[in-house]
């Protein structure tokens, strides 16, 4: 066998999960770990997989991934504010009008926001062009609360959408919100729930987009919004 | 970050918000000084849990709405258990 002249370093290997040749949005956090921590994580994950195969309990695998993701994201710092606005709920929960907004990238079939001007963009292209998304103004998709799950689509270059493809409620829990409204937990919902791709230009979101989005909620008499980042 | 900015803008407009975020986002959420955050021990991309786990999804939302109602000041970050 011919000896490889430039073997890949372990550091390059873990970096490759972050939009590199091994891009995997569930494991992109590996690139934020030190090589030592990544090595320990992978070694422990392998052990957990074997133990879980033995007893059929995948909980320890999930917990290992969870701890890895927490460790990887711990030092990620971007926007920092010393204080923030707070508006108390002024009525009992059972008499409010609620809405839902997520950054999960859901939209209705036939209402594709066509990001970056591309028709029928694939998830693969969204991942490959995620840094282009970060320069763009986000687009808000309106999704009626009575939509059927099979009429929803999802595309987002920043997270692993496989679970959301199976059940939109994992990141866009619109059917569960309807269930709670039907139980009387809240009185009313807006006609639509809302979703956008959170991987977007924060400056454009702050300066250009948000005033219109806020007006949309104010004009509908919304008293509270459940927000889900992904 | 995007949702954090949405939450801050809505609160400025006197609309109360509750953010449901995975535990991995805790640093980001705390640094944005958001009014109310429920941190869930779930994987990235699945903040409401596994597909079709309706019972868990509803319980997370119920807990979030209870936090929405009871919070009396900014900066409440609560873990979901």
PDB file of C-alpha atoms in Angstrom:
ATOM      1  CA  UNK A   1       0.000   0.000   0.000  1.00  0.00           C
ATOM      2  CA  UNK A   2       1.300   3.448  -0.913  1.00  0.00           C
ATOM      3  CA  UNK A   3       1.946   5.629   2.097  1.00  0.00           C
ATOM      4  CA  UNK A   4      -0.065   8.879   2.145  1.00  0.00           C
ATOM      5  CA  UNK A   5       2.235  11.892   2.088  1.00  0.00           C
ATOM      6  CA  UNK A   6      -0.141  14.358   3.742  1.00  0.00           C
ATOM      7  CA  UNK A   7      -2.387  12.531   6.177  1.00  0.00           C
ATOM      8  CA  UNK A   8      -5.322  14.552   7.454  1.00  0.00           C
ATOM      9  CA  UNK A   9      -4.797  15.903  10.953  1.00  0.00           C
ATOM     10  CA  UNK A  10      -7.346  15.173  13.666  1.00  0.00           C
ATOM     11  CA  UNK A  11      -8.026  18.907  13.934  1.00  0.00           C
ATOM     12  CA  UNK A  12      -8.841  19.054  10.204  1.00  0.00           C
ATOM     13  CA  UNK A  13     -11.062  15.988  10.649  1.00  0.00           C
ATOM     14  CA  UNK A  14     -13.214  17.596  13.360  1.00  0.00           C
ATOM     15  CA  UNK A  15     -13.338  20.918  11.480  1.00  0.00           C
ATOM     16  CA  UNK A  16     -14.671  19.108   8.408  1.00  0.00           C
ATOM     17  CA  UNK A  17     -18.028  18.496  10.147  1.00  0.00           C
ATOM     18  CA  UNK A  18     -18.659  22.256  10.077  1.00  0.00           C
ATOM     19  CA  UNK A  19     -19.725  22.785   6.454  1.00  0.00           C
ATOM     20  CA  UNK A  20     -16.663  20.901   5.234  1.00  0.00           C
ATOM     21  CA  UNK A  21     -16.280  17.644   3.376  1.00  0.00           C
ATOM     22  CA  UNK A  22     -18.030  15.754   6.202  1.00  0.00           C
ATOM     23  CA  UNK A  23     -20.632  18.449   6.847  1.00  0.00           C
ATOM     24  CA  UNK A  24     -23.131  17.189   9.415  1.00  0.00           C
ATOM     25  CA  UNK A  25     -25.361  19.729  11.106  1.00  0.00           C
ATOM     26  CA  UNK A  26     -25.953  17.492  14.147  1.00  0.00           C
ATOM     27  CA  UNK A  27     -22.208  17.199  14.717  1.00  0.00           C
ATOM     28  CA  UNK A  28     -20.909  20.556  13.479  1.00  0.00           C
ATOM     29  CA  UNK A  29     -20.252  21.431  17.134  1.00  0.00           C
ATOM     30  CA  UNK A  30     -17.170  19.168  16.953  1.00  0.00           C
ATOM     31  CA  UNK A  31     -15.372  22.064  15.284  1.00  0.00           C
ATOM     32  CA  UNK A  32     -15.869  24.139  18.450  1.00  0.00           C
ATOM     33  CA  UNK A  33     -14.269  21.543  20.733  1.00  0.00           C
ATOM     34  CA  UNK A  34     -10.563  21.284  21.408  1.00  0.00           C
ATOM     35  CA  UNK A  35      -8.987  18.240  19.730  1.00  0.00           C
ATOM     36  CA  UNK A  36      -8.664  16.657  23.192  1.00  0.00           C
ATOM     37  CA  UNK A  37     -12.329  17.230  24.022  1.00  0.00           C
ATOM     38  CA  UNK A  38     -13.438  16.035  20.580  1.00  0.00           C
ATOM     39  CA  UNK A  39     -11.335  12.912  20.953  1.00  0.00           C
ATOM     40  CA  UNK A  40     -12.888  12.180  24.348  1.00  0.00           C
ATOM     41  CA  UNK A  41     -16.383  12.835  22.986  1.00  0.00           C
ATOM     42  CA  UNK A  42     -15.975  10.453  20.037  1.00  0.00           C
ATOM     43  CA  UNK A  43     -14.418   7.750  22.205  1.00  0.00           C
ATOM     44  CA  UNK A  44     -17.243   7.969  24.757  1.00  0.00           C
ATOM     45  CA  UNK A  45     -19.886   8.025  22.024  1.00  0.00           C
ATOM     46  CA  UNK A  46     -18.511   4.789  20.579  1.00  0.00           C
ATOM     47  CA  UNK A  47     -18.692   3.189  24.033  1.00  0.00           C
ATOM     48  CA  UNK A  48     -22.258   4.414  24.498  1.00  0.00           C
ATOM     49  CA  UNK A  49     -23.305   3.023  21.116  1.00  0.00           C
ATOM     50  CA  UNK A  50     -22.079  -0.456  22.070  1.00  0.00           C
ATOM     51  CA  UNK A  51     -23.715  -0.310  25.505  1.00  0.00           C
ATOM     52  CA  UNK A  52     -26.958   0.826  23.884  1.00  0.00           C
ATOM     53  CA  UNK A  53     -26.822  -2.006  21.354  1.00  0.00           C
ATOM     54  CA  UNK A  54     -26.472  -4.393  24.278  1.00  0.00           C
ATOM     55  CA  UNK A  55     -29.466  -3.165  26.256  1.00  0.00           C
ATOM     56  CA  UNK A  56     -31.519  -1.403  23.571  1.00  0.00           C
ATOM     57  CA  UNK A  57     -31.588   1.876  25.522  1.00  0.00           C
ATOM     58  CA  UNK A  58     -30.547   4.827  23.364  1.00  0.00           C
ATOM     59  CA  UNK A  59     -30.944   7.358  26.165  1.00  0.00           C
ATOM     60  CA  UNK A  60     -27.210   7.410  26.968  1.00  0.00           C
ATOM     61  CA  UNK A  61     -26.403   8.128  23.275  1.00  0.00           C
ATOM     62  CA  UNK A  62     -28.786  11.064  23.285  1.00  0.00           C
ATOM     63  CA  UNK A  63     -27.314  12.340  26.554  1.00  0.00           C
ATOM     64  CA  UNK A  64     -23.781  12.063  25.182  1.00  0.00           C
ATOM     65  CA  UNK A  65     -24.753  14.059  22.079  1.00  0.00           C
ATOM     66  CA  UNK A  66     -26.557  16.590  24.227  1.00  0.00           C
ATOM     67  CA  UNK A  67     -23.498  17.133  26.432  1.00  0.00           C
ATOM     68  CA  UNK A  68     -21.302  17.450  23.343  1.00  0.00           C
ATOM     69  CA  UNK A  69     -23.588  20.060  21.806  1.00  0.00           C
ATOM     70  CA  UNK A  70     -23.741  21.992  25.086  1.00  0.00           C
ATOM     71  CA  UNK A  71     -19.945  21.911  25.376  1.00  0.00           C
ATOM     72  CA  UNK A  72     -19.494  22.992  21.762  1.00  0.00           C
ATOM     73  CA  UNK A  73     -21.883  25.924  21.964  1.00  0.00           C
ATOM     74  CA  UNK A  74     -20.848  27.082  25.444  1.00  0.00           C
ATOM     75  CA  UNK A  75     -18.310  29.641  24.291  1.00  0.00           C
ATOM     76  CA  UNK A  76     -20.262  30.935  21.298  1.00  0.00           C
ATOM     77  CA  UNK A  77     -20.832  34.599  21.989  1.00  0.00           C
ATOM     78  CA  UNK A  78     -22.264  37.122  19.590  1.00  0.00           C
ATOM     79  CA  UNK A  79     -24.763  39.724  20.688  1.00  0.00           C
ATOM     80  CA  UNK A  80     -24.584  40.835  24.298  1.00  0.00           C
ATOM     81  CA  UNK A  81     -27.019  43.170  26.031  1.00  0.00           C
ATOM     82  CA  UNK A  82     -26.791  44.313  29.644  1.00  0.00           C
ATOM     83  CA  UNK A  83     -30.548  44.594  29.995  1.00  0.00           C
ATOM     84  CA  UNK A  84     -33.675  43.957  28.026  1.00  0.00           C
ATOM     85  CA  UNK A  85     -37.305  45.012  27.681  1.00  0.00           C
ATOM     86  CA  UNK A  86     -39.936  43.150  29.662  1.00  0.00           C
ATOM     87  CA  UNK A  87     -43.670  43.298  29.262  1.00  0.00           C
ATOM     88  CA  UNK A  88     -45.740  41.307  31.768  1.00  0.00           C
ATOM     89  CA  UNK A  89     -48.719  39.309  30.681  1.00  0.00           C
ATOM     90  CA  UNK A  90     -51.594  41.574  31.647  1.00  0.00           C
ATOM     91  CA  UNK A  91     -54.376  38.980  31.596  1.00  0.00           C
ATOM     92  CA  UNK A  92     -54.785  35.381  32.718  1.00  0.00           C
ATOM     93  CA  UNK A  93     -53.275  32.982  30.196  1.00  0.00           C
ATOM     94  CA  UNK A  94     -56.739  31.548  29.503  1.00  0.00           C
ATOM     95  CA  UNK A  95     -57.942  34.840  28.035  1.00  0.00           C
ATOM     96  CA  UNK A  96     -55.030  35.831  25.778  1.00  0.00           C
ATOM     97  CA  UNK A  97     -54.486  35.783  22.039  1.00  0.00           C
ATOM     98  CA  UNK A  98     -51.315  33.827  21.293  1.00  0.00           C
ATOM     99  CA  UNK A  99     -49.164  33.376  18.222  1.00  0.00           C
ATOM    100  CA  UNK A 100     -46.189  31.218  17.274  1.00  0.00           C
ATOM    101  CA  UNK A 101     -42.999  32.231  15.501  1.00  0.00           C
ATOM    102  CA  UNK A 102     -40.030  29.948  14.881  1.00  0.00           C
ATOM    103  CA  UNK A 103     -36.714  30.258  13.073  1.00  0.00           C
ATOM    104  CA  UNK A 104     -37.077  26.721  11.734  1.00  0.00           C
ATOM    105  CA  UNK A 105     -37.469  27.571   8.047  1.00  0.00           C
ATOM    106  CA  UNK A 106     -40.935  26.066   7.527  1.00  0.00           C
ATOM    107  CA  UNK A 107     -43.214  27.212   4.715  1.00  0.00           C
ATOM    108  CA  UNK A 108     -46.334  26.046   2.905  1.00  0.00           C
ATOM    109  CA  UNK A 109     -46.145  24.107  -0.325  1.00  0.00           C
ATOM    110  CA  UNK A 110     -46.694  26.597  -3.124  1.00  0.00           C
ATOM    111  CA  UNK A 111     -45.418  29.485  -0.995  1.00  0.00           C
ATOM    112  CA  UNK A 112     -41.678  28.930  -1.242  1.00  0.00           C
ATOM    113  CA  UNK A 113     -39.916  32.156  -0.177  1.00  0.00           C
ATOM    114  CA  UNK A 114     -37.281  31.334  -2.831  1.00  0.00           C
ATOM    115  CA  UNK A 115     -34.261  32.445  -0.781  1.00  0.00           C
ATOM    116  CA  UNK A 116     -31.375  34.045  -2.671  1.00  0.00           C
ATOM    117  CA  UNK A 117     -33.699  34.179  -5.679  1.00  0.00           C
ATOM    118  CA  UNK A 118     -33.452  30.427  -6.223  1.00  0.00           C
ATOM    119  CA  UNK A 119     -36.543  28.412  -7.204  1.00  0.00           C
ATOM    120  CA  UNK A 120     -36.973  25.072  -5.432  1.00  0.00           C
ATOM    121  CA  UNK A 121     -33.697  25.356  -3.526  1.00  0.00           C
ATOM    122  CA  UNK A 122     -32.657  22.012  -2.073  1.00  0.00           C
ATOM    123  CA  UNK A 123     -31.598  21.496   1.526  1.00  0.00           C
ATOM    124  CA  UNK A 124     -28.145  20.583   0.220  1.00  0.00           C
ATOM    125  CA  UNK A 125     -27.839  23.954  -1.530  1.00  0.00           C
ATOM    126  CA  UNK A 126     -29.111  25.774   1.572  1.00  0.00           C
ATOM    127  CA  UNK A 127     -26.342  24.133   3.613  1.00  0.00           C
ATOM    128  CA  UNK A 128     -23.708  24.854   0.989  1.00  0.00           C
ATOM    129  CA  UNK A 129     -24.770  28.520   0.781  1.00  0.00           C
ATOM    130  CA  UNK A 130     -25.436  29.157   4.467  1.00  0.00           C
ATOM    131  CA  UNK A 131     -22.890  31.986   4.507  1.00  0.00           C
ATOM    132  CA  UNK A 132     -24.844  33.705   1.706  1.00  0.00           C
ATOM    133  CA  UNK A 133     -27.988  33.426   3.852  1.00  0.00           C
ATOM    134  CA  UNK A 134     -26.144  35.241   6.647  1.00  0.00           C
ATOM    135  CA  UNK A 135     -25.920  38.343   4.434  1.00  0.00           C
ATOM    136  CA  UNK A 136     -29.624  38.375   3.510  1.00  0.00           C
ATOM    137  CA  UNK A 137     -32.762  39.859   5.002  1.00  0.00           C
ATOM    138  CA  UNK A 138     -35.026  37.103   6.382  1.00  0.00           C
ATOM    139  CA  UNK A 139     -38.432  36.389   4.866  1.00  0.00           C
ATOM    140  CA  UNK A 140     -41.416  35.550   7.036  1.00  0.00           C
ATOM    141  CA  UNK A 141     -43.611  32.624   5.979  1.00  0.00           C
ATOM    142  CA  UNK A 142     -47.233  32.611   7.081  1.00  0.00           C
ATOM    143  CA  UNK A 143     -48.650  29.171   7.820  1.00  0.00           C
ATOM    144  CA  UNK A 144     -52.332  28.789   8.805  1.00  0.00           C
ATOM    145  CA  UNK A 145     -52.729  26.952  12.105  1.00  0.00           C
ATOM    146  CA  UNK A 146     -55.154  24.555  10.408  1.00  0.00           C
ATOM    147  CA  UNK A 147     -52.595  23.446   7.804  1.00  0.00           C
ATOM    148  CA  UNK A 148     -51.985  19.742   7.313  1.00  0.00           C
ATOM    149  CA  UNK A 149     -48.442  18.580   8.160  1.00  0.00           C
ATOM    150  CA  UNK A 150     -48.109  17.094   4.673  1.00  0.00           C
ATOM    151  CA  UNK A 151     -48.602  20.593   3.225  1.00  0.00           C
ATOM    152  CA  UNK A 152     -45.598  21.972   5.097  1.00  0.00           C
ATOM    153  CA  UNK A 153     -42.036  22.085   3.820  1.00  0.00           C
ATOM    154  CA  UNK A 154     -38.819  22.920   5.627  1.00  0.00           C
ATOM    155  CA  UNK A 155     -35.418  24.090   4.448  1.00  0.00           C
ATOM    156  CA  UNK A 156     -32.660  25.574   6.605  1.00  0.00           C
ATOM    157  CA  UNK A 157     -28.924  25.566   6.078  1.00  0.00           C
ATOM    158  CA  UNK A 158     -28.148  25.864   9.781  1.00  0.00           C
ATOM    159  CA  UNK A 159     -29.574  22.734  11.380  1.00  0.00           C
ATOM    160  CA  UNK A 160     -30.280  19.074  10.759  1.00  0.00           C
ATOM    161  CA  UNK A 161     -33.859  19.087   9.422  1.00  0.00           C
ATOM    162  CA  UNK A 162     -34.352  15.307   9.377  1.00  0.00           C
ATOM    163  CA  UNK A 163     -36.589  15.272  12.475  1.00  0.00           C
ATOM    164  CA  UNK A 164     -38.548  18.305  11.216  1.00  0.00           C
ATOM    165  CA  UNK A 165     -39.197  16.499   7.928  1.00  0.00           C
ATOM    166  CA  UNK A 166     -40.800  13.639   9.840  1.00  0.00           C
ATOM    167  CA  UNK A 167     -42.824  15.820  12.226  1.00  0.00           C
ATOM    168  CA  UNK A 168     -42.863  19.628  11.881  1.00  0.00           C
ATOM    169  CA  UNK A 169     -43.842  19.933  15.536  1.00  0.00           C
ATOM    170  CA  UNK A 170     -40.275  19.188  16.693  1.00  0.00           C
ATOM    171  CA  UNK A 171     -39.280  22.751  15.751  1.00  0.00           C
ATOM    172  CA  UNK A 172     -42.577  24.319  14.611  1.00  0.00           C
ATOM    173  CA  UNK A 173     -45.093  23.060  17.200  1.00  0.00           C
ATOM    174  CA  UNK A 174     -48.175  24.535  15.588  1.00  0.00           C
ATOM    175  CA  UNK A 175     -50.427  21.492  16.033  1.00  0.00           C
ATOM    176  CA  UNK A 176     -49.572  21.284  19.745  1.00  0.00           C
ATOM    177  CA  UNK A 177     -50.421  24.977  20.163  1.00  0.00           C
ATOM    178  CA  UNK A 178     -53.818  24.300  18.562  1.00  0.00           C
ATOM    179  CA  UNK A 179     -54.306  21.404  20.989  1.00  0.00           C
ATOM    180  CA  UNK A 180     -53.655  23.723  23.947  1.00  0.00           C
ATOM    181  CA  UNK A 181     -56.031  26.335  22.557  1.00  0.00           C
ATOM    182  CA  UNK A 182     -58.718  23.649  22.163  1.00  0.00           C
ATOM    183  CA  UNK A 183     -58.139  22.709  25.817  1.00  0.00           C
ATOM    184  CA  UNK A 184     -58.700  26.323  26.846  1.00  0.00           C
ATOM    185  CA  UNK A 185     -55.133  26.958  27.989  1.00  0.00           C
ATOM    186  CA  UNK A 186     -55.256  30.126  25.857  1.00  0.00           C
ATOM    187  CA  UNK A 187     -58.376  31.757  24.430  1.00  0.00           C
ATOM    188  CA  UNK A 188     -57.425  32.600  20.853  1.00  0.00           C
ATOM    189  CA  UNK A 189     -54.731  32.106  18.249  1.00  0.00           C
ATOM    190  CA  UNK A 190     -53.796  34.211  15.266  1.00  0.00           C
ATOM    191  CA  UNK A 191     -54.964  32.736  11.949  1.00  0.00           C
ATOM    192  CA  UNK A 192     -51.374  32.025  10.977  1.00  0.00           C
ATOM    193  CA  UNK A 193     -48.260  30.803  12.679  1.00  0.00           C
ATOM    194  CA  UNK A 194     -44.963  32.177  11.399  1.00  0.00           C
ATOM    195  CA  UNK A 195     -41.563  30.832  10.451  1.00  0.00           C
ATOM    196  CA  UNK A 196     -38.342  32.124   8.920  1.00  0.00           C
ATOM    197  CA  UNK A 197     -34.778  30.983   8.403  1.00  0.00           C
ATOM    198  CA  UNK A 198     -32.866  32.158  11.446  1.00  0.00           C
ATOM    199  CA  UNK A 199     -29.562  32.072   9.593  1.00  0.00           C
ATOM    200  CA  UNK A 200     -29.840  35.629   8.265  1.00  0.00           C
ATOM    201  CA  UNK A 201     -28.269  39.083   8.518  1.00  0.00           C
ATOM    202  CA  UNK A 202     -28.822  40.296  12.073  1.00  0.00           C
ATOM    203  CA  UNK A 203     -28.271  43.905  11.019  1.00  0.00           C
ATOM    204  CA  UNK A 204     -30.927  43.711   8.287  1.00  0.00           C
ATOM    205  CA  UNK A 205     -33.267  41.912  10.678  1.00  0.00           C
ATOM    206  CA  UNK A 206     -32.842  44.609  13.310  1.00  0.00           C
ATOM    207  CA  UNK A 207     -32.941  47.681  11.088  1.00  0.00           C
ATOM    208  CA  UNK A 208     -35.231  46.702   8.229  1.00  0.00           C
ATOM    209  CA  UNK A 209     -37.340  43.630   8.922  1.00  0.00           C
ATOM    210  CA  UNK A 210     -38.431  43.668  12.534  1.00  0.00           C
ATOM    211  CA  UNK A 211     -40.588  46.818  12.514  1.00  0.00           C
ATOM    212  CA  UNK A 212     -42.885  45.257   9.902  1.00  0.00           C
ATOM    213  CA  UNK A 213     -43.027  41.959  11.730  1.00  0.00           C
ATOM    214  CA  UNK A 214     -43.886  43.679  15.017  1.00  0.00           C
ATOM    215  CA  UNK A 215     -46.662  45.702  13.302  1.00  0.00           C
ATOM    216  CA  UNK A 216     -48.110  42.464  11.974  1.00  0.00           C
ATOM    217  CA  UNK A 217     -48.551  41.143  15.511  1.00  0.00           C
ATOM    218  CA  UNK A 218     -49.696  44.451  17.005  1.00  0.00           C
ATOM    219  CA  UNK A 219     -52.343  44.873  14.281  1.00  0.00           C
ATOM    220  CA  UNK A 220     -53.792  41.450  15.104  1.00  0.00           C
ATOM    221  CA  UNK A 221     -54.133  42.254  18.804  1.00  0.00           C
ATOM    222  CA  UNK A 222     -51.622  39.599  19.801  1.00  0.00           C
ATOM    223  CA  UNK A 223     -50.826  39.569  23.517  1.00  0.00           C
ATOM    224  CA  UNK A 224     -48.111  36.944  23.587  1.00  0.00           C
ATOM    225  CA  UNK A 225     -45.891  35.020  21.189  1.00  0.00           C
ATOM    226  CA  UNK A 226     -44.208  31.652  21.709  1.00  0.00           C
ATOM    227  CA  UNK A 227     -40.809  31.778  20.026  1.00  0.00           C
ATOM    228  CA  UNK A 228     -38.681  28.797  19.060  1.00  0.00           C
ATOM    229  CA  UNK A 229     -35.081  29.204  17.847  1.00  0.00           C
ATOM    230  CA  UNK A 230     -33.330  26.283  16.177  1.00  0.00           C
TER     231      UNK A 230
ATOM    232  CA  UNK B   1     -29.730  35.212  17.940  1.00  0.00           C
ATOM    233  CA  UNK B   2     -32.457  35.972  15.409  1.00  0.00           C
ATOM    234  CA  UNK B   3     -35.238  34.841  17.693  1.00  0.00           C
ATOM    235  CA  UNK B   4     -33.658  36.740  20.571  1.00  0.00           C
ATOM    236  CA  UNK B   5     -33.855  39.919  18.541  1.00  0.00           C
ATOM    237  CA  UNK B   6     -37.482  39.171  17.660  1.00  0.00           C
ATOM    238  CA  UNK B   7     -38.280  38.662  21.357  1.00  0.00           C
ATOM    239  CA  UNK B   8     -36.704  41.983  22.320  1.00  0.00           C
ATOM    240  CA  UNK B   9     -38.579  43.856  19.578  1.00  0.00           C
ATOM    241  CA  UNK B  10     -41.933  42.327  20.545  1.00  0.00           C
ATOM    242  CA  UNK B  11     -41.430  43.133  24.224  1.00  0.00           C
ATOM    243  CA  UNK B  12     -40.674  46.753  23.269  1.00  0.00           C
ATOM    244  CA  UNK B  13     -44.078  46.748  21.535  1.00  0.00           C
ATOM    245  CA  UNK B  14     -45.758  45.465  24.721  1.00  0.00           C
ATOM    246  CA  UNK B  15     -46.196  41.908  23.492  1.00  0.00           C
ATOM    247  CA  UNK B  16     -45.082  39.281  26.004  1.00  0.00           C
ATOM    248  CA  UNK B  17     -42.787  36.517  24.763  1.00  0.00           C
ATOM    249  CA  UNK B  18     -41.585  33.110  25.836  1.00  0.00           C
ATOM    250  CA  UNK B  19     -38.566  31.543  24.134  1.00  0.00           C
ATOM    251  CA  UNK B  20     -38.246  27.745  24.058  1.00  0.00           C
ATOM    252  CA  UNK B  21     -34.601  26.922  23.353  1.00  0.00           C
ATOM    253  CA  UNK B  22     -32.346  23.875  23.500  1.00  0.00           C
ATOM    254  CA  UNK B  23     -29.923  23.799  26.403  1.00  0.00           C
ATOM    255  CA  UNK B  24     -26.973  24.245  24.019  1.00  0.00           C
ATOM    256  CA  UNK B  25     -28.183  27.801  23.377  1.00  0.00           C
ATOM    257  CA  UNK B  26     -28.048  28.790  27.062  1.00  0.00           C
ATOM    258  CA  UNK B  27     -25.029  31.113  26.728  1.00  0.00           C
ATOM    259  CA  UNK B  28     -26.531  32.877  23.708  1.00  0.00           C
ATOM    260  CA  UNK B  29     -29.897  33.308  25.407  1.00  0.00           C
ATOM    261  CA  UNK B  30     -28.452  34.629  28.651  1.00  0.00           C
ATOM    262  CA  UNK B  31     -26.214  37.113  26.841  1.00  0.00           C
ATOM    263  CA  UNK B  32     -29.203  38.574  25.003  1.00  0.00           C
ATOM    264  CA  UNK B  33     -31.015  39.447  28.270  1.00  0.00           C
ATOM    265  CA  UNK B  34     -34.311  37.958  27.158  1.00  0.00           C
ATOM    266  CA  UNK B  35     -37.419  38.232  29.322  1.00  0.00           C
ATOM    267  CA  UNK B  36     -38.323  34.555  29.647  1.00  0.00           C
ATOM    268  CA  UNK B  37     -36.500  31.488  28.382  1.00  0.00           C
ATOM    269  CA  UNK B  38     -37.344  27.815  28.899  1.00  0.00           C
ATOM    270  CA  UNK B  39     -34.246  25.661  28.302  1.00  0.00           C
ATOM    271  CA  UNK B  40     -35.068  22.155  27.153  1.00  0.00           C
ATOM    272  CA  UNK B  41     -32.653  19.178  27.341  1.00  0.00           C
ATOM    273  CA  UNK B  42     -33.158  18.300  23.685  1.00  0.00           C
ATOM    274  CA  UNK B  43     -30.879  17.988  20.672  1.00  0.00           C
ATOM    275  CA  UNK B  44     -30.262  20.788  18.197  1.00  0.00           C
ATOM    276  CA  UNK B  45     -33.018  20.918  15.595  1.00  0.00           C
ATOM    277  CA  UNK B  46     -35.485  19.163  17.920  1.00  0.00           C
ATOM    278  CA  UNK B  47     -36.303  21.682  20.654  1.00  0.00           C
ATOM    279  CA  UNK B  48     -39.696  20.078  21.249  1.00  0.00           C
ATOM    280  CA  UNK B  49     -38.220  16.569  21.392  1.00  0.00           C
ATOM    281  CA  UNK B  50     -38.392  13.573  19.097  1.00  0.00           C
ATOM    282  CA  UNK B  51     -40.804  13.339  16.149  1.00  0.00           C
ATOM    283  CA  UNK B  52     -44.360  12.377  17.128  1.00  0.00           C
ATOM    284  CA  UNK B  53     -43.656  12.550  20.889  1.00  0.00           C
ATOM    285  CA  UNK B  54     -46.897  14.456  21.267  1.00  0.00           C
ATOM    286  CA  UNK B  55     -47.058  14.081  25.055  1.00  0.00           C
ATOM    287  CA  UNK B  56     -43.619  15.655  25.566  1.00  0.00           C
ATOM    288  CA  UNK B  57     -44.220  18.385  22.979  1.00  0.00           C
ATOM    289  CA  UNK B  58     -47.434  19.435  24.714  1.00  0.00           C
ATOM    290  CA  UNK B  59     -45.855  19.313  28.169  1.00  0.00           C
ATOM    291  CA  UNK B  60     -42.943  21.515  27.059  1.00  0.00           C
ATOM    292  CA  UNK B  61     -45.396  24.055  25.628  1.00  0.00           C
ATOM    293  CA  UNK B  62     -47.581  23.976  28.752  1.00  0.00           C
ATOM    294  CA  UNK B  63     -44.523  24.570  30.944  1.00  0.00           C
ATOM    295  CA  UNK B  64     -43.436  27.419  28.674  1.00  0.00           C
ATOM    296  CA  UNK B  65     -46.855  29.072  28.844  1.00  0.00           C
ATOM    297  CA  UNK B  66     -46.887  28.770  32.647  1.00  0.00           C
ATOM    298  CA  UNK B  67     -43.531  30.564  32.709  1.00  0.00           C
ATOM    299  CA  UNK B  68     -44.950  33.197  30.362  1.00  0.00           C
ATOM    300  CA  UNK B  69     -47.760  33.851  32.815  1.00  0.00           C
ATOM    301  CA  UNK B  70     -45.846  33.853  36.092  1.00  0.00           C
ATOM    302  CA  UNK B  71     -42.686  35.819  35.158  1.00  0.00           C
ATOM    303  CA  UNK B  72     -42.583  39.187  36.880  1.00  0.00           C
ATOM    304  CA  UNK B  73     -39.227  40.496  35.700  1.00  0.00           C
ATOM    305  CA  UNK B  74     -36.767  40.288  32.842  1.00  0.00           C
ATOM    306  CA  UNK B  75     -34.082  37.621  32.653  1.00  0.00           C
ATOM    307  CA  UNK B  76     -35.925  34.495  33.787  1.00  0.00           C
ATOM    308  CA  UNK B  77     -34.113  31.414  32.468  1.00  0.00           C
ATOM    309  CA  UNK B  78     -35.690  28.158  33.600  1.00  0.00           C
ATOM    310  CA  UNK B  79     -34.636  24.588  32.915  1.00  0.00           C
ATOM    311  CA  UNK B  80     -37.310  22.134  31.792  1.00  0.00           C
ATOM    312  CA  UNK B  81     -37.107  18.837  33.680  1.00  0.00           C
TER     313      UNK B  81
END
